[in-house]
Short mmCIF file of C-alpha atoms in Angstrom, two decimals:
data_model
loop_
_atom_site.label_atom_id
_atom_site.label_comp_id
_atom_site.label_asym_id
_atom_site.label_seq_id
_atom_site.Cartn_x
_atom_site.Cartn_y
_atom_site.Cartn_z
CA UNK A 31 122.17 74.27 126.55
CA UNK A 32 123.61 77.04 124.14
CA UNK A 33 125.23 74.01 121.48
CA UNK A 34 120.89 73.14 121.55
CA UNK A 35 119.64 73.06 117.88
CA UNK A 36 116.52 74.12 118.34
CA UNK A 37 114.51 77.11 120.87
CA UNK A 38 112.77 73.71 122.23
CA UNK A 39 115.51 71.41 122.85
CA UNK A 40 117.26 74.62 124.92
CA UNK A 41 113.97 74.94 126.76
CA UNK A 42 113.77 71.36 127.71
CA UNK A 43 117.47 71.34 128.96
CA UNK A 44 117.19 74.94 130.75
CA UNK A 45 114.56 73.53 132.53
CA UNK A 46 116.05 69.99 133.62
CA UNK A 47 118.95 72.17 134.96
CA UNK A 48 116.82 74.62 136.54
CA UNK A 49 114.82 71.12 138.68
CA UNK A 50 118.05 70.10 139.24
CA UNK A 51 119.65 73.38 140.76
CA UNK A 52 115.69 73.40 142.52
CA UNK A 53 116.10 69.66 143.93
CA UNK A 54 119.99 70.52 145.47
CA UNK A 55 119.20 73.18 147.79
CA UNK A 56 122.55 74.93 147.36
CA UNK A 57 121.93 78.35 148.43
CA UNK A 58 124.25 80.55 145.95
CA UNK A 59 123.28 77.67 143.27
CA UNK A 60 119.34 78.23 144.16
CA UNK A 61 119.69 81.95 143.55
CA UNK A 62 121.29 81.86 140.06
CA UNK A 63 118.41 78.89 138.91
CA UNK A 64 116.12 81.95 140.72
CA UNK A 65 117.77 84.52 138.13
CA UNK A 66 118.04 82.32 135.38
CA UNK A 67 113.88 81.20 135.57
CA UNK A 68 113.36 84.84 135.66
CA UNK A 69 115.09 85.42 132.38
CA UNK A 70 114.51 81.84 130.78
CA UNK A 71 111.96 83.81 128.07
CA UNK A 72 115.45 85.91 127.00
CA UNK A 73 117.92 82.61 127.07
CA UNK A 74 115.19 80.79 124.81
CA UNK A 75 115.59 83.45 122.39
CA UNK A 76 119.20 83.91 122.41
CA UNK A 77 119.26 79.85 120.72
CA UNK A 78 116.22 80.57 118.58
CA UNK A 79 117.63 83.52 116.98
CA UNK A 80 121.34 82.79 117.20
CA UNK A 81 122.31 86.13 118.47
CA UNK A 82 124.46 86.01 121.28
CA UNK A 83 125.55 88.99 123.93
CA UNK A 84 128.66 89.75 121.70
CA UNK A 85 126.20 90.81 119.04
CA UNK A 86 124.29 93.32 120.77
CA UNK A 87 127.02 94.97 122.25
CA UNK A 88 128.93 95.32 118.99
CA UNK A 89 125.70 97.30 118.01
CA UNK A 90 125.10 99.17 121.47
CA UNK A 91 128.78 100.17 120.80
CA UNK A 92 127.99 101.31 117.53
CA UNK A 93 125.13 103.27 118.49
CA UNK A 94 127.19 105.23 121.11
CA UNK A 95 129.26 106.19 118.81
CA UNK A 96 127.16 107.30 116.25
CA UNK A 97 125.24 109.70 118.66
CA UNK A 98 128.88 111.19 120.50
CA UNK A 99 129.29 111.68 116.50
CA UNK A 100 125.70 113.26 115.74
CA UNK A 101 125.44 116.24 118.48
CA UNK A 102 126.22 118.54 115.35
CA UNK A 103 122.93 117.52 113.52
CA UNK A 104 120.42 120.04 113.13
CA UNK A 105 117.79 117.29 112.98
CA UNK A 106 117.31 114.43 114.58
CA UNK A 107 115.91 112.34 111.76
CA UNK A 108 119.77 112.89 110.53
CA UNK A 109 121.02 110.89 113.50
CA UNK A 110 118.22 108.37 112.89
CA UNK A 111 119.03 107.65 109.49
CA UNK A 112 122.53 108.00 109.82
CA UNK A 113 121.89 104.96 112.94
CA UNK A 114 119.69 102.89 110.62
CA UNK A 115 122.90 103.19 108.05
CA UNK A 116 125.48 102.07 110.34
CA UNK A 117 123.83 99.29 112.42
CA UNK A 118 121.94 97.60 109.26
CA UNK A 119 123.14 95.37 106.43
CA UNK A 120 121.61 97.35 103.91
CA UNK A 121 123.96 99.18 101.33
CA UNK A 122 122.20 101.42 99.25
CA UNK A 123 124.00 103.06 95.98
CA UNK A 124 125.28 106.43 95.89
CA UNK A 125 124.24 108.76 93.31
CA UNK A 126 127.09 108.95 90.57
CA UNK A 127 128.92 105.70 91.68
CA UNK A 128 127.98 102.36 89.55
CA UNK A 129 127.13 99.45 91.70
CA UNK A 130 130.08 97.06 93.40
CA UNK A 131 128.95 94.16 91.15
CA UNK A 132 129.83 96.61 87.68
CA UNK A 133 132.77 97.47 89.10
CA UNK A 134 133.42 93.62 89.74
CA UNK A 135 132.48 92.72 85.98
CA UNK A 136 134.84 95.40 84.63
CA UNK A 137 137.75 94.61 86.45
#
């Protein structure tokens, strides 16, 4: 179901497995095709998007860390910002320093 191409194609398959689990009548196999129709919305999403589990930890992790880091801050927009800065893809330019892609040319 995850190697689907598209959020439809997973759908479809989640629920001919989910019938199939339904039509066995295998208790522990019932209740996990109980959990998993419960949370097909989420496992739709996880193909559309392409983001799996390992993803969102890496930035739960991140976030952790960044707030064990921030209990100095006088403000909490610091924290916020300093968050948005670690767990984005964004790169802005410091003041003084030329951009990466100068430095690239000159080298």
């Amino acid at each position: 179901m995850f190697r689907a191409r598209t959020a439809d194609k997973a759908a479809s398959l989640l629920e001919a497995w989910m019938r199939d689990a339904m039509y066995y009548r295998i208790k522990p196999l019932v209740a996990v095709e109980k959990k998993v129709r419960r949370r097909k919305a989420d496992i739709v999403a996880v193909v559309e998007l392409g983001t799996g589990n390992d993803r969102v930890e890496a930035i739960n992790n991140k976030i952790k860390v960044t707030v064990r880091m921030g209990y100095g801050f006088r403000n909490a927009d610091n924290l916020i910002e300093l968050l948005i800065l670690r767990c984005s893809d964004s790169r802005p330019t410091l003041p003084g320093r030329a951009e990466e892609s100068t430095k690239k040319k000159a080298a």
